[in-house]
Structures are given as structure tokens and as C-alpha cells.
Amino acid sequence: MSGPDGSERFVKKHDFVLARLGAIAALLGATFALTGCGQPTSQAAAPPPAPVTVAQPVKRTVTDWDEYTGRFEAVEEVQVRPRVGGFVNSVEFQDGAIVRQGDLLYVIDPRPFEAVATQAEGQLSDARAKVELAKRELDRGLSLVQSSAVSEQVVDQRRQALQAAHAAETQAEGALKAARLNIEFTHVTAPLTGRVSRHLVSPGNLVQGSDSGTSTLLTSIVTLDPIYIYFDMDEATFIKYSKLWFEGRRPSSRDTANPVQVTLAGETKPSHEGSINFLDNRLDVSTGTLRSRAVVKNTDLSILPGQFGRVRLIGSAPYEALLIPDAAVATDQSRKIVFVVKPDDTVEARPVVLGPLDDGLRVIREGLKPEDRVIVNGIQRARVGAKVAPQTAPAPAGGKPGDKS
């Protein structure tokens, strides 16, 4: 059993615990009071307007160019074939080199043809001797017929013999010329200036010669400067050009050498210039396209037949247009849009109709006005309806905003 001292200790301990709990409760109460009586908590501060770069459209006179895919072909191409047959003695050119007209390419063994020419020379000499004999006999007969030593019939026979001798002489001369031509043909020369292919026949091989196209193919030569590029124009574009011609807004390529610009594979800008020099007389019924051709300068010989190229052909009359950097154009599903900053610095998405590129700028056919402020940098930070902090960009290359050129 607890004594009086134990009860007193228990009472004191109980009072101490109550006092501690009261203090904690008072502290919590003061905290809640301060929280309830103080100012309300402030919300997170709103972010500042996103910085963007804006520019006004450039206004200038432009001309549309239509693009086509074309293939280059040589203006002239020759398959080199021998006109006489025989064994090849030598090849006188380097594969793939530039050759000039008249350069020696192949030598065919000329000895058989030289022998024929020698024989023809002998036949010609014999024919000429017979002509001289026939002349003397005719002159003698003409002298004797006056004294009636020979008859007129004999004179006629001698006159006919002279004519036959002349005919034989002509035949012998022709045979000799043919024999000498064959000797000349044993030296196969370049018929035009251009780049030669590889040799297809090596020395020691027998080749067939003919003028009927059955002779052996020796090599080929193509011209390089100038060079043709062929491309196909669709029917709708041809109708558009015809309408422009009827309206007097664009010359026809049939009677005017309209300029073209050519971009080679791997290039971003046109590197060669030329002009249209042929339009076919009918559309291809299987493709509905019109075959067209331009002649292009190739002074550096960098273009080879068979290459592909992009052909730009003038496609409209000059007109006033608004242009913006192509990077300012965005895609919203199936439509093209640009972001315009309104007078209150909020963003608006504006649908536009695009035209072609011109000196790195995109032609805008519909949807913009000259005074519009178009976002050209920071499109990813722009939100429709949100405020932005616009900064004016330098004038795009090719003109100033609102200028005409």
C-alpha cells in the first residue's frame, strides 16, 4: 500500500502531465489563431509574356517558276563503226578522253586494200593505153577514108572502140578511187568533237566493215557543250501556259527561247542556265504529258548525258506579292498557317495560301496584309490567344517590309 508520501508524488506527477498537455494545446491554439487571423496565402506569380521575333511581309514584284524533273542527253551522239573489215592494228585514243573531230581512233590493217589499189592502178594504166591506141587508129582511119583506102564502116568501128576505151578508163578510175577510199577507211577517225567512251575492240581482233549498219561497234562519242535536258510537262500546266500566251502575259516557248534554270542533284540552288528550244507536237496519250527540251550551257563539262536535273521554267507574268521567311509557316492538319501578333500583343493563327519560294522567301497568295506582324522566330513559344513580347527582326534578304523592287 502506498503511503502518504506516495500519494503526494502521484498527484504532483499527474499535475505536471496536465500542465504539459495544456501548454501544448495553448501553443497549437495560438498557431491556429495566427493562421486564421493572418493574410490569405498568395498564389504563384503568372509567367511573363514569351519573347518572339516578328517581321512584316516583304512586298515586291516576283515571277513564278515551275519545276520539272529532267534527264540530260547529248546534242549529238555517234556510234563509231568501221567502214571496212579487217584486223585491228592499234587503238589510238584513251578511254573517256575528249577527242577532236578528225582525231585518229583505230587503225585497221591496210595491206589488203593497198594491194587492191595497186591492182586498180595497173588496170587504169592499161585502160589509158587502150584509149591512146584507139585515138591513133581513129585518126588514121579518118585520114584514109578521104582517099577511100578504108570504108566509113571501119571508121565507125574505130570511133566506137575509142568510146569503149574511154568507158573502161572511167571504170578503172572509179575502181582506183574506191580502193584508195578503203585505204583511208582503215584509219577510223572521230566524226565530231566530244567525249569518247571506252574501246570495245582490242588490237588483234577481226572487225566487220559495212555501210549498212551491220559493222562492228568500236566505241561511241557524245558532245557535252551545249547539252540537252528533256522533261515532261503535264496537260494542266500546258493549258495554263497557253492561256497566259493568249492573254499576252507570257511568251510561248514554241516561238520564244524562254529561259530555264537547272539544279543538279545535291545542289540547293540553280547552277546552270539555258533556254527552251523544242516542244513536241502532241501529248503522250499514255501519260498525258508534253515532251519538252531545253539547251543548257555546259562550259565546265560537269554534266554528263544520263544525269537527272531539276528544271525551273518561267511560269507566270510578273506580279506584286507578299513574302515571308519559309520557316514562319506552320502546318495545322491539312492547312498552312502563320502566327500573327495582334495590336494587343496576343497571338492569332492565320490560315494562308502559299505560293512558290523566291530567293529563300515564301510567296503568300492569300491570308496576310502588308502591316501584319508575323512571328518568324519563337513559333514554338507562341500560344494562340496568349500575350507575347514581340521584337522586330531585321528585314529579310531581298527587300524591306513594304518595299517594292
Coordinates of C-alpha atoms in Angstrom, one line a residue:
M1 CA 0.0 0.0 0.0
S2 CA 1.1 3.5 -0.8
G3 CA 1.8 5.8 2.0
P4 CA 1.0 9.5 2.2
D5 CA 4.3 10.3 0.5
G6 CA 3.4 8.1 -2.5
S7 CA 0.0 9.7 -3.0
E8 CA 1.6 13.1 -2.9
R9 CA 4.1 12.1 -5.5
F10 CA 1.4 10.6 -7.8
V11 CA -0.7 13.9 -7.5
K12 CA 2.3 16.0 -8.4
K13 CA 3.2 13.8 -11.4
H14 CA -0.4 14.0 -12.6
D15 CA -0.5 17.7 -12.3
F16 CA 2.8 18.0 -14.3
V17 CA 1.5 15.9 -17.2
L18 CA -1.7 18.0 -17.3
A19 CA 0.3 21.2 -17.3
R20 CA 2.4 19.9 -20.2
L21 CA -0.6 19.0 -22.2
G22 CA -2.2 22.4 -21.5
A23 CA 0.9 24.2 -22.8
I24 CA 0.9 22.1 -26.0
A25 CA -2.7 22.8 -26.5
A26 CA -2.2 26.5 -25.9
L27 CA 0.7 26.6 -28.5
L28 CA -1.4 24.8 -31.1
G29 CA -4.3 27.1 -30.4
A30 CA -2.1 30.2 -30.9
T31 CA -0.8 28.7 -34.1
F32 CA -4.3 28.1 -35.5
A33 CA -5.3 31.6 -34.4
L34 CA -2.4 33.1 -36.1
T35 CA -3.2 31.1 -39.3
G36 CA -6.9 32.0 -39.2
C37 CA -6.4 35.7 -38.4
G38 CA -3.4 36.4 -40.8
Q39 CA -3.4 37.4 -44.6
P40 CA -4.5 34.6 -47.1
T41 CA -1.7 32.7 -48.9
S42 CA -0.6 34.3 -52.2
Q43 CA -0.9 32.3 -55.5
A44 CA 2.1 31.5 -57.8
A45 CA 3.1 34.6 -59.9
A46 CA 2.0 34.5 -63.6
P47 CA 4.8 33.8 -66.1
P48 CA 6.0 36.8 -68.2
P49 CA 5.0 37.0 -71.9
A50 CA 7.1 34.7 -74.1
P51 CA 9.6 36.6 -76.2
V52 CA 9.2 36.2 -80.0
T53 CA 10.6 37.8 -83.1
V54 CA 8.2 39.4 -85.6
A55 CA 8.6 40.9 -89.1
Q56 CA 6.2 42.4 -91.6
P57 CA 5.9 40.7 -95.0
V58 CA 8.2 41.9 -97.8
K59 CA 6.3 43.3 -100.8
R60 CA 7.9 43.1 -104.2
T61 CA 7.4 42.1 -107.8
V62 CA 8.0 38.4 -108.4
T63 CA 7.6 35.8 -111.2
D64 CA 6.6 32.2 -110.6
W65 CA 8.9 29.4 -111.8
D66 CA 7.6 25.9 -112.4
E67 CA 9.9 23.0 -111.6
Y68 CA 10.2 19.7 -113.5
T69 CA 12.5 16.7 -113.3
G70 CA 14.5 16.2 -116.5
R71 CA 17.2 14.0 -117.9
F72 CA 20.2 15.2 -119.8
E73 CA 21.0 13.9 -123.3
A74 CA 23.8 14.7 -125.7
V75 CA 23.1 17.1 -128.5
E76 CA 25.0 14.8 -130.8
E77 CA 25.9 11.1 -130.3
V78 CA 27.8 8.9 -132.7
Q79 CA 28.4 5.2 -132.7
V80 CA 31.8 4.7 -134.3
R81 CA 31.8 1.7 -136.6
P82 CA 34.4 0.7 -139.3
R83 CA 33.5 1.0 -143.0
V84 CA 35.9 -1.7 -144.0
G85 CA 36.7 -5.0 -142.3
G86 CA 40.0 -6.4 -141.2
F87 CA 42.2 -7.0 -138.2
V88 CA 42.7 -4.1 -135.8
N89 CA 46.3 -3.0 -135.6
S90 CA 46.1 -0.3 -132.9
V91 CA 43.8 1.8 -130.7
E92 CA 44.9 5.4 -130.8
F93 CA 42.8 7.1 -128.0
Q94 CA 42.5 7.0 -124.3
D95 CA 39.2 5.7 -122.9
G96 CA 36.9 8.5 -121.7
A97 CA 39.1 11.3 -123.1
I98 CA 38.0 14.4 -125.1
V99 CA 38.6 13.9 -128.8
R100 CA 38.5 16.4 -131.6
Q101 CA 36.9 15.9 -135.0
G102 CA 39.4 14.1 -137.2
D103 CA 41.4 12.6 -134.4
L104 CA 42.6 9.0 -135.1
L105 CA 40.8 6.4 -133.1
Y106 CA 41.6 3.0 -134.7
V107 CA 43.9 1.6 -137.3
I108 CA 42.8 -1.4 -139.3
D109 CA 45.4 -3.4 -141.3
P110 CA 45.6 -1.6 -144.6
R111 CA 47.7 -4.0 -146.6
P112 CA 44.9 -5.9 -148.3
F113 CA 43.4 -2.7 -149.5
E114 CA 46.8 -1.3 -150.6
A115 CA 47.2 -4.4 -152.8
V116 CA 43.7 -3.8 -154.3
A117 CA 44.7 -0.2 -155.0
T118 CA 47.9 -1.3 -156.8
Q119 CA 45.9 -3.6 -158.9
A120 CA 43.4 -0.8 -159.7
E121 CA 46.3 1.5 -160.7
G122 CA 47.5 -1.2 -163.2
Q123 CA 44.1 -1.6 -164.7
L124 CA 43.8 2.2 -165.0
S125 CA 47.1 2.4 -166.8
D126 CA 46.0 -0.4 -169.2
A127 CA 42.8 1.4 -169.9
R128 CA 44.5 4.7 -170.6
A129 CA 46.9 2.9 -173.0
K130 CA 44.0 1.4 -174.9
V131 CA 42.4 4.9 -175.1
E132 CA 45.6 6.2 -176.7
L133 CA 45.7 3.3 -179.2
A134 CA 42.0 3.8 -180.1
K135 CA 42.7 7.5 -180.7
R136 CA 45.6 6.8 -183.1
E137 CA 43.6 4.2 -185.0
L138 CA 40.6 6.5 -185.3
D139 CA 42.9 9.4 -186.6
R140 CA 44.5 7.0 -189.1
G141 CA 41.1 5.8 -190.3
L142 CA 39.9 9.4 -190.7
S143 CA 42.9 10.1 -192.9
L144 CA 42.4 7.0 -195.0
V145 CA 38.7 7.4 -195.5
Q146 CA 39.4 10.6 -197.5
S147 CA 41.4 8.6 -200.1
S148 CA 38.8 5.8 -199.9
A149 CA 41.5 3.5 -198.6
V150 CA 39.1 2.4 -195.8
S151 CA 35.4 2.4 -195.7
E152 CA 33.1 4.5 -193.5
Q153 CA 32.2 1.4 -191.6
V154 CA 35.7 0.9 -190.5
V155 CA 35.9 4.5 -189.2
D156 CA 32.7 4.0 -187.3
Q157 CA 34.0 0.8 -185.7
R158 CA 37.2 2.6 -184.6
R159 CA 35.2 5.5 -183.2
Q160 CA 33.1 3.0 -181.2
A161 CA 36.3 1.3 -180.0
L162 CA 37.6 4.7 -178.7
Q163 CA 34.3 5.3 -176.8
A164 CA 34.6 1.8 -175.2
A165 CA 38.2 2.6 -174.2
H166 CA 37.1 5.8 -172.5
A167 CA 34.4 3.9 -170.7
A168 CA 36.9 1.3 -169.5
E169 CA 39.2 4.1 -168.4
T170 CA 36.4 5.7 -166.3
Q171 CA 35.6 2.3 -164.7
A172 CA 39.3 1.8 -163.8
E173 CA 39.4 5.3 -162.3
G174 CA 36.4 4.5 -160.2
A175 CA 37.9 1.3 -159.0
L176 CA 41.1 3.1 -158.0
K177 CA 39.2 5.7 -156.1
A178 CA 37.2 3.0 -154.3
A179 CA 40.5 1.2 -153.4
R180 CA 42.0 4.4 -152.1
L181 CA 38.9 5.2 -150.1
N182 CA 39.1 1.8 -148.5
I183 CA 42.7 2.5 -147.5
E184 CA 41.5 5.8 -146.0
F185 CA 38.8 4.0 -144.1
T186 CA 41.4 1.7 -142.4
H187 CA 42.2 4.8 -140.3
V188 CA 39.0 5.3 -138.2
T189 CA 38.7 8.9 -137.1
A190 CA 36.4 10.9 -134.8
P191 CA 33.4 12.2 -136.8
L192 CA 32.8 15.0 -134.2
T193 CA 34.3 16.6 -131.1
G194 CA 33.2 15.2 -127.8
R195 CA 34.0 12.7 -125.1
V196 CA 34.7 9.2 -126.3
S197 CA 33.7 6.0 -124.5
R198 CA 35.9 3.0 -123.8
H199 CA 37.3 1.0 -126.7
L200 CA 35.2 -2.1 -127.4
V201 CA 37.7 -3.9 -129.7
S202 CA 41.3 -4.5 -128.8
P203 CA 44.2 -4.8 -131.2
G204 CA 44.4 -8.2 -133.0
N205 CA 40.6 -8.7 -133.3
L206 CA 38.8 -9.0 -136.5
V207 CA 36.1 -6.5 -137.2
Q208 CA 33.4 -6.4 -139.8
G209 CA 33.0 -3.3 -142.0
S210 CA 29.9 -2.2 -143.8
D211 CA 27.8 0.8 -144.8
S212 CA 24.6 -0.9 -143.9
G213 CA 24.8 -0.8 -140.1
T214 CA 26.0 -4.4 -139.6
S215 CA 29.6 -3.5 -138.9
T216 CA 31.3 -4.0 -135.6
L217 CA 30.7 -1.3 -132.9
L218 CA 34.1 0.2 -131.9
T219 CA 33.1 2.9 -129.4
S220 CA 30.8 6.0 -129.1
I221 CA 31.3 9.7 -128.9
V222 CA 28.9 12.3 -127.3
T223 CA 29.1 16.1 -127.4
L224 CA 28.9 17.8 -124.0
D225 CA 28.7 21.6 -124.6
P226 CA 25.9 22.5 -125.0
I227 CA 23.8 19.7 -123.7
Y228 CA 20.0 18.9 -123.9
I229 CA 17.7 18.3 -120.9
Y230 CA 14.4 16.7 -121.7
F231 CA 11.4 16.9 -119.3
D232 CA 7.7 16.3 -119.4
M233 CA 5.0 18.9 -118.9
D234 CA 1.6 17.9 -117.6
E235 CA -1.5 18.8 -119.5
A236 CA -2.8 21.3 -116.9
T237 CA 0.4 23.3 -117.0
F238 CA 0.4 23.3 -120.8
I239 CA -3.1 24.7 -120.7
K240 CA -2.0 27.3 -118.2
Y241 CA 0.8 28.4 -120.4
S242 CA -1.4 28.6 -123.5
K243 CA -3.9 30.8 -121.6
L244 CA -1.1 33.1 -120.5
W245 CA 0.1 33.3 -124.1
F246 CA -3.4 34.1 -125.4
E247 CA -3.7 36.9 -122.8
G248 CA -0.3 38.3 -123.8
R249 CA 1.1 37.7 -120.3
R250 CA 3.8 35.1 -121.2
P251 CA 5.6 34.3 -124.5
S252 CA 5.1 30.9 -125.9
S253 CA 8.1 28.6 -125.8
R254 CA 7.4 27.5 -129.4
D255 CA 8.5 30.8 -130.8
T256 CA 10.5 32.3 -127.9
A257 CA 13.5 30.9 -126.2
N258 CA 12.1 31.2 -122.6
P259 CA 14.9 31.0 -120.0
V260 CA 15.3 28.0 -117.7
Q261 CA 17.4 27.4 -114.6
V262 CA 18.8 23.9 -113.9
T263 CA 19.7 22.5 -110.5
L264 CA 21.8 19.3 -110.4
A265 CA 21.5 16.5 -107.9
G266 CA 22.9 17.5 -104.5
E267 CA 22.6 21.2 -105.2
T268 CA 20.2 23.7 -103.4
K269 CA 20.4 26.5 -106.0
P270 CA 20.4 26.5 -109.8
S271 CA 23.9 26.3 -111.2
H272 CA 23.3 26.3 -115.0
E273 CA 21.2 28.4 -117.3
G274 CA 19.6 27.6 -120.7
S275 CA 16.6 28.1 -122.8
I276 CA 13.7 26.2 -124.3
N277 CA 14.3 25.1 -127.9
F278 CA 11.7 22.4 -128.5
L279 CA 8.1 21.4 -127.6
D280 CA 6.7 18.3 -129.1
N281 CA 3.7 18.5 -131.5
R282 CA 1.4 16.2 -129.5
L283 CA 0.8 15.0 -125.9
D284 CA 1.7 11.5 -125.0
V285 CA -1.6 9.7 -124.8
S286 CA -0.3 7.2 -122.2
T287 CA 1.0 9.8 -119.7
G288 CA -0.9 13.0 -120.7
T289 CA 2.4 14.9 -120.8
L290 CA 4.1 17.0 -123.4
R291 CA 7.8 16.3 -124.1
S292 CA 9.9 19.5 -123.8
R293 CA 13.6 20.2 -124.3
A294 CA 16.0 22.9 -123.2
V295 CA 19.5 23.5 -124.3
V296 CA 21.9 24.2 -121.4
K297 CA 25.4 25.6 -121.4
N298 CA 28.0 23.1 -120.1
T299 CA 31.2 25.0 -120.5
D300 CA 32.9 23.2 -117.5
L301 CA 31.8 19.8 -118.9
S302 CA 30.4 18.9 -115.4
I303 CA 27.2 17.5 -116.8
L304 CA 27.1 14.1 -118.5
P305 CA 24.3 12.6 -120.6
G306 CA 22.0 10.4 -118.5
Q307 CA 22.1 12.7 -115.4
F308 CA 19.0 14.0 -113.7
G309 CA 18.3 17.6 -113.0
R310 CA 15.6 20.0 -111.8
V311 CA 14.4 22.4 -114.5
R312 CA 12.9 25.7 -113.5
L313 CA 10.8 27.3 -116.2
I314 CA 9.2 30.8 -116.0
G315 CA 5.5 30.1 -115.2
S316 CA 3.7 33.5 -114.9
A317 CA 3.8 37.1 -115.7
P318 CA 5.4 39.4 -113.1
Y319 CA 3.0 40.4 -110.2
E320 CA 3.1 42.1 -106.8
A321 CA 3.4 39.6 -103.9
L322 CA 3.9 39.4 -100.1
L323 CA 6.8 37.2 -98.9
I324 CA 7.8 35.9 -95.6
P325 CA 10.6 33.5 -94.4
D326 CA 9.6 29.9 -95.1
A327 CA 10.4 29.0 -91.5
A328 CA 7.4 31.1 -90.3
V329 CA 4.9 28.8 -92.0
A330 CA 3.4 26.0 -89.8
T331 CA 1.1 23.1 -90.6
D332 CA -2.2 22.6 -88.8
Q333 CA -3.5 19.3 -90.0
S334 CA -4.3 19.9 -93.7
R335 CA -3.9 23.7 -93.8
K336 CA -0.9 26.0 -93.7
I337 CA -0.9 28.8 -91.0
V338 CA 1.2 31.6 -89.7
F339 CA 1.2 33.2 -86.3
V340 CA 0.3 36.9 -86.3
V341 CA 0.7 39.2 -83.3
K342 CA -2.3 41.5 -83.0
P343 CA -2.2 45.1 -81.7
D344 CA -2.8 43.9 -78.1
D345 CA 0.3 41.6 -78.4
T346 CA -1.8 38.4 -78.4
V347 CA -1.2 35.6 -80.9
E348 CA -3.6 34.7 -83.7
A349 CA -3.3 31.7 -86.1
R350 CA -3.9 32.9 -89.6
P351 CA -4.6 30.4 -92.5
V352 CA -2.7 31.2 -95.6
V353 CA -2.4 30.1 -99.2
L354 CA 1.2 29.5 -100.2
G355 CA 3.0 30.3 -103.4
P356 CA 6.5 29.3 -104.6
L357 CA 9.8 30.1 -103.0
D358 CA 11.6 33.2 -104.3
D359 CA 15.1 33.9 -103.2
G360 CA 14.6 32.0 -100.0
L361 CA 11.3 33.7 -99.1
R362 CA 7.8 32.1 -99.4
V363 CA 5.2 33.8 -101.5
I364 CA 1.9 34.2 -99.6
R365 CA -1.0 34.4 -102.1
E366 CA -3.8 34.8 -99.5
G367 CA -4.2 35.4 -95.8
L368 CA -1.8 38.3 -95.0
K369 CA -1.7 42.0 -95.2
P370 CA 1.4 44.2 -95.5
E371 CA 1.0 45.6 -92.0
D372 CA 0.7 42.2 -90.2
R373 CA 3.3 41.3 -87.7
V374 CA 4.3 37.7 -88.4
I375 CA 6.2 35.6 -85.9
V376 CA 9.4 34.5 -87.7
N377 CA 11.3 33.2 -84.6
G378 CA 10.0 31.6 -81.5
I379 CA 6.9 29.9 -83.0
Q380 CA 7.2 27.0 -80.5
R381 CA 6.7 29.5 -77.6
A382 CA 3.6 31.2 -79.2
R383 CA 0.2 30.1 -77.9
V384 CA -3.0 31.3 -79.7
G385 CA -4.7 33.9 -77.5
A386 CA -1.7 34.4 -75.2
K387 CA 0.3 37.5 -74.9
V388 CA 3.9 37.7 -76.2
A389 CA 6.8 40.1 -76.1
P390 CA 7.4 40.9 -79.8
Q391 CA 10.8 42.1 -81.0
T392 CA 11.2 43.3 -84.6
A393 CA 13.5 41.3 -86.8
P394 CA 15.9 42.7 -89.4
A395 CA 14.4 43.0 -92.9
P396 CA 14.6 39.6 -94.7
A397 CA 17.1 39.2 -97.6
G398 CA 15.7 40.5 -100.8
G399 CA 13.9 43.7 -99.7
K400 CA 12.4 45.6 -96.8
P401 CA 8.9 45.3 -95.3
G402 CA 6.5 47.1 -97.6
D403 CA 9.2 47.9 -100.2
K404 CA 8.7 47.2 -103.9
S405 CA 11.5 46.1 -106.2

